[in-house]
PDB file of C-alpha atoms in Angstrom:
ATOM      1  CA  UNK A1301       5.032   9.344  17.729  1.00  0.00           C
ATOM      2  CA  UNK A1302       1.342  10.285  16.871  1.00  0.00           C
ATOM      3  CA  UNK A1303       1.290   8.324  13.745  1.00  0.00           C
ATOM      4  CA  UNK A1304       2.690   5.099  15.325  1.00  0.00           C
ATOM      5  CA  UNK A1305       0.073   5.267  18.006  1.00  0.00           C
ATOM      6  CA  UNK A1306      -2.921   5.949  15.539  1.00  0.00           C
ATOM      7  CA  UNK A1307      -1.958   2.843  13.782  1.00  0.00           C
ATOM      8  CA  UNK A1308      -1.552   0.780  16.736  1.00  0.00           C
ATOM      9  CA  UNK A1309      -4.991   1.784  17.697  1.00  0.00           C
ATOM     10  CA  UNK A1310      -6.269   1.143  14.096  1.00  0.00           C
ATOM     11  CA  UNK A1311      -4.453  -2.491  14.593  1.00  0.00           C
ATOM     12  CA  UNK A1312      -5.898  -3.454  17.778  1.00  0.00           C
ATOM     13  CA  UNK A1313      -9.255  -2.354  16.543  1.00  0.00           C
ATOM     14  CA  UNK A1314      -9.326  -5.177  14.163  1.00  0.00           C
ATOM     15  CA  UNK A1315      -9.347  -7.677  17.311  1.00  0.00           C
ATOM     16  CA  UNK A1316     -12.733  -6.533  17.693  1.00  0.00           C
ATOM     17  CA  UNK A1317     -14.503  -8.552  14.793  1.00  0.00           C
ATOM     18  CA  UNK A1318     -17.792 -10.082  15.013  1.00  0.00           C
ATOM     19  CA  UNK A1319     -16.726 -13.026  12.670  1.00  0.00           C
ATOM     20  CA  UNK A1320     -14.544 -13.684  14.472  1.00  0.00           C
ATOM     21  CA  UNK A1321     -15.403 -13.162  18.113  1.00  0.00           C
ATOM     22  CA  UNK A1322     -18.918 -13.836  17.727  1.00  0.00           C
ATOM     23  CA  UNK A1323     -19.961 -11.111  19.891  1.00  0.00           C
ATOM     24  CA  UNK A1324     -17.943 -12.150  23.000  1.00  0.00           C
ATOM     25  CA  UNK A1325     -16.213  -9.501  24.869  1.00  0.00           C
ATOM     26  CA  UNK A1326     -12.560  -8.846  23.399  1.00  0.00           C
ATOM     27  CA  UNK A1327      -9.767  -7.607  25.817  1.00  0.00           C
ATOM     28  CA  UNK A1328      -7.872  -4.539  24.042  1.00  0.00           C
ATOM     29  CA  UNK A1329      -4.278  -5.351  23.665  1.00  0.00           C
ATOM     30  CA  UNK A1330      -1.926  -2.690  24.441  1.00  0.00           C
ATOM     31  CA  UNK A1331       0.728  -1.200  22.430  1.00  0.00           C
ATOM     32  CA  UNK A1332       3.683  -3.843  22.224  1.00  0.00           C
ATOM     33  CA  UNK A1333       1.595  -6.612  23.110  1.00  0.00           C
ATOM     34  CA  UNK A1334       1.781  -9.781  20.778  1.00  0.00           C
ATOM     35  CA  UNK A1335       3.002  -7.486  18.363  1.00  0.00           C
ATOM     36  CA  UNK A1336       5.424  -9.426  15.915  1.00  0.00           C
ATOM     37  CA  UNK A1337       6.303  -7.396  13.417  1.00  0.00           C
ATOM     38  CA  UNK A1338       5.809  -3.479  13.756  1.00  0.00           C
ATOM     39  CA  UNK A1339       7.224  -1.491  10.704  1.00  0.00           C
ATOM     40  CA  UNK A1340       4.968   1.625  11.196  1.00  0.00           C
ATOM     41  CA  UNK A1341       7.970   3.808  11.843  1.00  0.00           C
ATOM     42  CA  UNK A1342       9.790   2.728   8.832  1.00  0.00           C
ATOM     43  CA  UNK A1343       6.630   4.091   6.997  1.00  0.00           C
ATOM     44  CA  UNK A1344       7.057   7.279   8.793  1.00  0.00           C
ATOM     45  CA  UNK A1345      10.547   7.681   8.219  1.00  0.00           C
ATOM     46  CA  UNK A1346      11.212   6.758   4.752  1.00  0.00           C
ATOM     47  CA  UNK A1347       8.033   8.353   3.140  1.00  0.00           C
ATOM     48  CA  UNK A1348       5.562  10.308   5.740  1.00  0.00           C
ATOM     49  CA  UNK A1349       8.395  12.493   7.157  1.00  0.00           C
ATOM     50  CA  UNK A1350       9.567  13.385   3.711  1.00  0.00           C
ATOM     51  CA  UNK A1351       6.519  15.080   2.659  1.00  0.00           C
ATOM     52  CA  UNK A1352       6.396  18.801   3.004  1.00  0.00           C
ATOM     53  CA  UNK A1353       3.771  20.414   4.971  1.00  0.00           C
ATOM     54  CA  UNK A1354       2.156  22.099   2.213  1.00  0.00           C
ATOM     55  CA  UNK A1355       2.592  19.177  -0.047  1.00  0.00           C
ATOM     56  CA  UNK A1356      -0.386  17.160  -0.825  1.00  0.00           C
ATOM     57  CA  UNK A1357      -0.296  13.488  -0.380  1.00  0.00           C
ATOM     58  CA  UNK A1358      -2.988  11.049  -1.702  1.00  0.00           C
ATOM     59  CA  UNK A1359      -3.900   8.627   1.269  1.00  0.00           C
ATOM     60  CA  UNK A1360      -6.350   5.332   0.588  1.00  0.00           C
ATOM     61  CA  UNK A1361      -7.052   3.100   3.577  1.00  0.00           C
ATOM     62  CA  UNK A1362      -8.874  -0.181   2.686  1.00  0.00           C
ATOM     63  CA  UNK A1363     -11.291  -0.702   5.447  1.00  0.00           C
ATOM     64  CA  UNK A1364     -12.208  -4.113   7.313  1.00  0.00           C
ATOM     65  CA  UNK A1365     -14.535  -3.877  10.212  1.00  0.00           C
ATOM     66  CA  UNK A1366     -17.266  -1.535  11.629  1.00  0.00           C
ATOM     67  CA  UNK A1367     -17.077  -0.881  15.244  1.00  0.00           C
ATOM     68  CA  UNK A1368     -13.866   0.148  17.280  1.00  0.00           C
ATOM     69  CA  UNK A1369     -11.698  -0.761  14.183  1.00  0.00           C
ATOM     70  CA  UNK A1370     -13.751   1.894  11.928  1.00  0.00           C
ATOM     71  CA  UNK A1371     -13.499   4.406  14.747  1.00  0.00           C
ATOM     72  CA  UNK A1372      -9.885   4.045  14.876  1.00  0.00           C
ATOM     73  CA  UNK A1373      -9.505   4.392  11.359  1.00  0.00           C
ATOM     74  CA  UNK A1374     -11.580   7.382  11.487  1.00  0.00           C
ATOM     75  CA  UNK A1375      -9.175   9.118  13.965  1.00  0.00           C
ATOM     76  CA  UNK A1376      -6.015   7.910  11.654  1.00  0.00           C
ATOM     77  CA  UNK A1377      -7.862   9.569   8.946  1.00  0.00           C
ATOM     78  CA  UNK A1378      -8.005  12.607  10.570  1.00  0.00           C
ATOM     79  CA  UNK A1379      -4.604  12.563  12.045  1.00  0.00           C
ATOM     80  CA  UNK A1380      -3.238  12.234   7.949  1.00  0.00           C
ATOM     81  CA  UNK A1381      -5.760  15.526   6.907  1.00  0.00           C
ATOM     82  CA  UNK A1382      -4.537  17.619  10.083  1.00  0.00           C
ATOM     83  CA  UNK A1383      -0.833  17.003   9.492  1.00  0.00           C
ATOM     84  CA  UNK A1384      -0.811  17.689   5.879  1.00  0.00           C
ATOM     85  CA  UNK A1385      -3.924  20.394   5.193  1.00  0.00           C
ATOM     86  CA  UNK A1386      -3.998  19.792   1.451  1.00  0.00           C
ATOM     87  CA  UNK A1387      -3.932  16.068   1.406  1.00  0.00           C
ATOM     88  CA  UNK A1388      -7.062  13.845   1.205  1.00  0.00           C
ATOM     89  CA  UNK A1389      -8.083  10.121   2.291  1.00  0.00           C
ATOM     90  CA  UNK A1390     -10.145   7.982   0.551  1.00  0.00           C
ATOM     91  CA  UNK A1391     -11.736   5.010   2.317  1.00  0.00           C
ATOM     92  CA  UNK A1392     -12.289   2.098   0.111  1.00  0.00           C
ATOM     93  CA  UNK A1393     -15.079   0.024   1.606  1.00  0.00           C
ATOM     94  CA  UNK A1394     -16.934  -3.232   0.429  1.00  0.00           C
ATOM     95  CA  UNK A1395     -20.029  -2.680  -1.751  1.00  0.00           C
ATOM     96  CA  UNK A1396     -22.186  -5.217   0.752  1.00  0.00           C
ATOM     97  CA  UNK A1397     -20.866  -6.924   4.004  1.00  0.00           C
ATOM     98  CA  UNK A1398     -19.287 -10.306   3.560  1.00  0.00           C
ATOM     99  CA  UNK A1399     -19.178 -11.115   7.015  1.00  0.00           C
ATOM    100  CA  UNK A1400     -21.506  -9.622   9.559  1.00  0.00           C
ATOM    101  CA  UNK A1401     -19.025  -6.551  10.905  1.00  0.00           C
ATOM    102  CA  UNK A1402     -17.973  -5.638   7.441  1.00  0.00           C
ATOM    103  CA  UNK A1403     -17.378  -1.746   6.623  1.00  0.00           C
ATOM    104  CA  UNK A1404     -19.925  -0.632   3.792  1.00  0.00           C
ATOM    105  CA  UNK A1405     -20.131   3.449   2.806  1.00  0.00           C
ATOM    106  CA  UNK A1406     -23.250   4.041   4.810  1.00  0.00           C
ATOM    107  CA  UNK A1407     -21.307   2.880   8.000  1.00  0.00           C
ATOM    108  CA  UNK A1408     -18.589   5.758   7.572  1.00  0.00           C
ATOM    109  CA  UNK A1409     -21.208   8.373   8.032  1.00  0.00           C
ATOM    110  CA  UNK A1410     -22.780   6.580  11.090  1.00  0.00           C
ATOM    111  CA  UNK A1411     -19.555   6.195  12.820  1.00  0.00           C
ATOM    112  CA  UNK A1412     -18.952   9.960  12.000  1.00  0.00           C
ATOM    113  CA  UNK A1413     -22.079  10.575  13.929  1.00  0.00           C
ATOM    114  CA  UNK A1414     -21.176   8.400  16.655  1.00  0.00           C
ATOM    115  CA  UNK A1415     -17.816  10.110  17.362  1.00  0.00           C
ATOM    116  CA  UNK A1416     -19.835  13.621  17.142  1.00  0.00           C
ATOM    117  CA  UNK A1417     -21.994  12.208  20.121  1.00  0.00           C
ATOM    118  CA  UNK A1418     -18.837  11.972  22.372  1.00  0.00           C
ATOM    119  CA  UNK A1419     -17.108  14.580  23.975  1.00  0.00           C
ATOM    120  CA  UNK A1420     -13.719  13.141  22.857  1.00  0.00           C
ATOM    121  CA  UNK A1421     -14.854  12.641  19.388  1.00  0.00           C
ATOM    122  CA  UNK A1422     -16.824  15.725  18.729  1.00  0.00           C
ATOM    123  CA  UNK A1423     -13.957  17.589  17.402  1.00  0.00           C
ATOM    124  CA  UNK A1424     -13.108  15.069  15.013  1.00  0.00           C
ATOM    125  CA  UNK A1425     -16.025  14.405  13.412  1.00  0.00           C
ATOM    126  CA  UNK A1426     -16.376  18.288  12.732  1.00  0.00           C
ATOM    127  CA  UNK A1427     -13.103  18.176  11.006  1.00  0.00           C
ATOM    128  CA  UNK A1428     -14.280  15.209   8.811  1.00  0.00           C
ATOM    129  CA  UNK A1429     -17.258  16.443   7.986  1.00  0.00           C
ATOM    130  CA  UNK A1430     -15.730  19.572   7.041  1.00  0.00           C
ATOM    131  CA  UNK A1431     -13.065  17.698   4.938  1.00  0.00           C
ATOM    132  CA  UNK A1432     -15.814  15.707   3.297  1.00  0.00           C
ATOM    133  CA  UNK A1433     -17.612  18.768   2.298  1.00  0.00           C
ATOM    134  CA  UNK A1434     -14.166  20.481   0.824  1.00  0.00           C
ATOM    135  CA  UNK A1435     -13.736  16.935  -1.136  1.00  0.00           C
ATOM    136  CA  UNK A1436     -10.493  15.865   1.031  1.00  0.00           C
ATOM    137  CA  UNK A1437     -12.271  13.200   2.787  1.00  0.00           C
ATOM    138  CA  UNK A1438     -14.235  10.652   0.678  1.00  0.00           C
ATOM    139  CA  UNK A1439     -15.523   6.883   0.521  1.00  0.00           C
ATOM    140  CA  UNK A1440     -15.350   4.449  -2.411  1.00  0.00           C
ATOM    141  CA  UNK A1441     -16.767   1.060  -2.961  1.00  0.00           C
ATOM    142  CA  UNK A1442     -16.023  -1.896  -5.053  1.00  0.00           C
ATOM    143  CA  UNK A1443     -17.149  -4.958  -5.930  1.00  0.00           C
ATOM    144  CA  UNK A1444     -13.727  -6.151  -5.967  1.00  0.00           C
ATOM    145  CA  UNK A1445     -13.359  -6.018  -2.105  1.00  0.00           C
ATOM    146  CA  UNK A1446     -16.267  -8.626  -1.962  1.00  0.00           C
ATOM    147  CA  UNK A1447     -14.366 -11.335  -3.564  1.00  0.00           C
ATOM    148  CA  UNK A1448     -12.079 -13.591  -3.602  1.00  0.00           C
ATOM    149  CA  UNK A1449      -9.029 -12.701  -6.174  1.00  0.00           C
ATOM    150  CA  UNK A1450      -5.660 -11.512  -4.857  1.00  0.00           C
ATOM    151  CA  UNK A1451      -4.766  -8.056  -5.278  1.00  0.00           C
ATOM    152  CA  UNK A1452      -2.798  -8.695  -8.132  1.00  0.00           C
ATOM    153  CA  UNK A1453      -5.833  -9.202  -9.908  1.00  0.00           C
ATOM    154  CA  UNK A1454      -7.258  -5.893  -9.010  1.00  0.00           C
ATOM    155  CA  UNK A1455      -9.719  -4.151 -11.746  1.00  0.00           C
ATOM    156  CA  UNK A1456      -7.992  -1.261 -13.491  1.00  0.00           C
ATOM    157  CA  UNK A1457      -9.679   1.245 -11.572  1.00  0.00           C
ATOM    158  CA  UNK A1458      -8.584   0.580  -8.415  1.00  0.00           C
ATOM    159  CA  UNK A1459      -5.143  -0.106  -9.726  1.00  0.00           C
ATOM    160  CA  UNK A1460      -5.191   3.137 -11.339  1.00  0.00           C
ATOM    161  CA  UNK A1461      -6.078   4.918  -8.308  1.00  0.00           C
ATOM    162  CA  UNK A1462      -3.571   2.621  -5.908  1.00  0.00           C
ATOM    163  CA  UNK A1463      -0.578   4.220  -8.348  1.00  0.00           C
ATOM    164  CA  UNK A1464      -1.604   7.301  -7.781  1.00  0.00           C
ATOM    165  CA  UNK A1465      -1.590   7.191  -4.137  1.00  0.00           C
ATOM    166  CA  UNK A1466       1.120   8.233  -1.841  1.00  0.00           C
ATOM    167  CA  UNK A1467       0.166   5.244   0.653  1.00  0.00           C
ATOM    168  CA  UNK A1468      -2.008   2.610   0.808  1.00  0.00           C
ATOM    169  CA  UNK A1469      -3.076   1.136   3.783  1.00  0.00           C
ATOM    170  CA  UNK A1470      -4.924  -2.260   4.055  1.00  0.00           C
ATOM    171  CA  UNK A1471      -6.696  -3.139   6.999  1.00  0.00           C
ATOM    172  CA  UNK A1472      -7.462  -6.704   8.484  1.00  0.00           C
ATOM    173  CA  UNK A1473      -6.862 -10.223   7.679  1.00  0.00           C
ATOM    174  CA  UNK A1474      -8.852 -11.167   4.631  1.00  0.00           C
ATOM    175  CA  UNK A1475      -7.253  -8.006   2.740  1.00  0.00           C
ATOM    176  CA  UNK A1476      -3.716  -9.103   3.777  1.00  0.00           C
ATOM    177  CA  UNK A1477      -4.345 -12.740   2.657  1.00  0.00           C
ATOM    178  CA  UNK A1478      -5.383 -11.597  -0.592  1.00  0.00           C
ATOM    179  CA  UNK A1479      -1.949  -9.125  -0.526  1.00  0.00           C
ATOM    180  CA  UNK A1480      -0.161 -12.450  -0.481  1.00  0.00           C
ATOM    181  CA  UNK A1481      -2.186 -15.067  -2.953  1.00  0.00           C
ATOM    182  CA  UNK A1482      -3.800 -16.628   0.140  1.00  0.00           C
ATOM    183  CA  UNK A1483      -1.133 -19.022   0.246  1.00  0.00           C
ATOM    184  CA  UNK A1484       1.239 -20.365   2.854  1.00  0.00           C
ATOM    185  CA  UNK A1485       4.238 -18.815   1.845  1.00  0.00           C
ATOM    186  CA  UNK A1486       7.289 -19.853   4.445  1.00  0.00           C
ATOM    187  CA  UNK A1487       7.047 -17.280   7.113  1.00  0.00           C
ATOM    188  CA  UNK A1488      10.716 -15.788   6.100  1.00  0.00           C
ATOM    189  CA  UNK A1489       9.488 -14.790   2.790  1.00  0.00           C
ATOM    190  CA  UNK A1490      10.463 -11.297   2.367  1.00  0.00           C
ATOM    191  CA  UNK A1491       6.957  -9.414   2.425  1.00  0.00           C
ATOM    192  CA  UNK A1492       8.460  -6.411   0.330  1.00  0.00           C
ATOM    193  CA  UNK A1493       9.599  -8.732  -2.655  1.00  0.00           C
ATOM    194  CA  UNK A1494       6.520 -10.597  -2.509  1.00  0.00           C
ATOM    195  CA  UNK A1495       4.944  -6.927  -2.755  1.00  0.00           C
ATOM    196  CA  UNK A1496       7.035  -6.216  -5.956  1.00  0.00           C
ATOM    197  CA  UNK A1497       3.971  -6.032  -7.935  1.00  0.00           C
ATOM    198  CA  UNK A1498       2.147  -3.070  -5.646  1.00  0.00           C
ATOM    199  CA  UNK A1499       2.301   0.303  -7.291  1.00  0.00           C
ATOM    200  CA  UNK A1500       3.022   2.575  -4.660  1.00  0.00           C
ATOM    201  CA  UNK A1501       3.861   2.520  -0.961  1.00  0.00           C
ATOM    202  CA  UNK A1502       2.052  -0.116   1.196  1.00  0.00           C
ATOM    203  CA  UNK A1503       1.347  -0.139   5.088  1.00  0.00           C
ATOM    204  CA  UNK A1504      -0.424  -3.606   5.594  1.00  0.00           C
ATOM    205  CA  UNK A1505      -2.211  -3.626   8.944  1.00  0.00           C
ATOM    206  CA  UNK A1506      -3.540  -7.163  10.527  1.00  0.00           C
ATOM    207  CA  UNK A1507      -4.365  -9.050  13.409  1.00  0.00           C
ATOM    208  CA  UNK A1508      -3.440 -12.859  12.533  1.00  0.00           C
ATOM    209  CA  UNK A1509      -6.707 -14.882  12.254  1.00  0.00           C
ATOM    210  CA  UNK A1510      -5.426 -17.318   9.422  1.00  0.00           C
ATOM    211  CA  UNK A1511      -1.876 -18.918   9.183  1.00  0.00           C
ATOM    212  CA  UNK A1512      -1.277 -17.255   5.891  1.00  0.00           C
ATOM    213  CA  UNK A1513       1.789 -14.564   6.748  1.00  0.00           C
ATOM    214  CA  UNK A1514       5.191 -13.531   5.553  1.00  0.00           C
ATOM    215  CA  UNK A1515       7.944 -10.870   6.423  1.00  0.00           C
ATOM    216  CA  UNK A1516       9.459 -12.343   9.635  1.00  0.00           C
ATOM    217  CA  UNK A1517      13.035 -12.451  10.510  1.00  0.00           C
ATOM    218  CA  UNK A1518      14.554 -15.364  12.293  1.00  0.00           C
ATOM    219  CA  UNK A1519      15.036 -12.999  15.279  1.00  0.00           C
ATOM    220  CA  UNK A1520      11.311 -12.048  15.210  1.00  0.00           C
ATOM    221  CA  UNK A1521      10.467 -15.578  14.753  1.00  0.00           C
ATOM    222  CA  UNK A1522      12.606 -16.825  17.908  1.00  0.00           C
ATOM    223  CA  UNK A1523      10.767 -13.662  19.726  1.00  0.00           C
ATOM    224  CA  UNK A1524       6.950 -14.766  18.594  1.00  0.00           C
ATOM    225  CA  UNK A1525       4.400 -14.903  21.174  1.00  0.00           C
ATOM    226  CA  UNK A1526       4.554 -18.538  22.843  1.00  0.00           C
ATOM    227  CA  UNK A1527       1.459 -19.762  22.514  1.00  0.00           C
ATOM    228  CA  UNK A1528       1.099 -22.244  19.883  1.00  0.00           C
ATOM    229  CA  UNK A1529      -2.027 -20.635  18.140  1.00  0.00           C
ATOM    230  CA  UNK A1530      -0.459 -17.414  17.867  1.00  0.00           C
ATOM    231  CA  UNK A1531      -0.796 -16.977  13.895  1.00  0.00           C
ATOM    232  CA  UNK A1532      -4.645 -17.465  14.329  1.00  0.00           C
ATOM    233  CA  UNK A1533      -5.926 -16.541  17.491  1.00  0.00           C
ATOM    234  CA  UNK A1534      -6.407 -12.740  16.332  1.00  0.00           C
ATOM    235  CA  UNK A1535      -4.414 -11.597  19.342  1.00  0.00           C
ATOM    236  CA  UNK A1536      -0.786 -11.378  17.450  1.00  0.00           C
ATOM    237  CA  UNK A1537      -0.478  -8.186  15.644  1.00  0.00           C
ATOM    238  CA  UNK A1538       1.443  -7.227  11.881  1.00  0.00           C
ATOM    239  CA  UNK A1539       2.058  -3.756  10.634  1.00  0.00           C
ATOM    240  CA  UNK A1540       4.295  -4.334   7.741  1.00  0.00           C
ATOM    241  CA  UNK A1541       5.801  -1.949   5.222  1.00  0.00           C
ATOM    242  CA  UNK A1542       6.649  -1.977   1.528  1.00  0.00           C
ATOM    243  CA  UNK A1543       8.622   1.163   0.363  1.00  0.00           C
ATOM    244  CA  UNK A1544       8.058   1.625  -3.393  1.00  0.00           C
ATOM    245  CA  UNK A1545      11.116   3.111  -4.567  1.00  0.00           C
TER     246      UNK A1545
END
């Protein structure tokens, strides 16, 4: 499924994080490699597949890093905009970088420009620029994304934006940790139950760079990667979905 592939590309782009890799070359992981939890298709089956082609869903993608990750986020946004021609996609960026590779609004235009300069990406860039002119592709920023607060402490304007969205996708380790309060919950803690405060459908996309994680079944833990630092080495992927009923 195309959505699944675009989500995985966005996921593995999160490995290329300068604050984590210190500029060293990072080998891209293939689909399924060290993918401990993958609920992207649950999101498709329960939410996206039920949307009519002429519906007008609202998507929010909360960004993490520039570079390969942001390029893949743009390609994912283009897919959503093409699939639902009346949809909107809003990128939420930090108002200023906390770590060296954090994405801010100005980076989005720069990455669209980079896409436009490539043979494979030029049509994507053209469509994104057209969507931006029509108000369907926008970029917002908030100081909240630079702070330490958990997402249940989000300011009212963000809470209202999330509630009005069809789906919010969060990117990266820091956003994930803030979703769960940056606490070391037992790994078997239900992600859906912990996210009961979230006001809409939520897809958390993250490579693990800290031990704070939830949502594992006993079977998934039994099949977890064999290397002992799998929760912190940046090579293990999580795609977790919370269905807002």
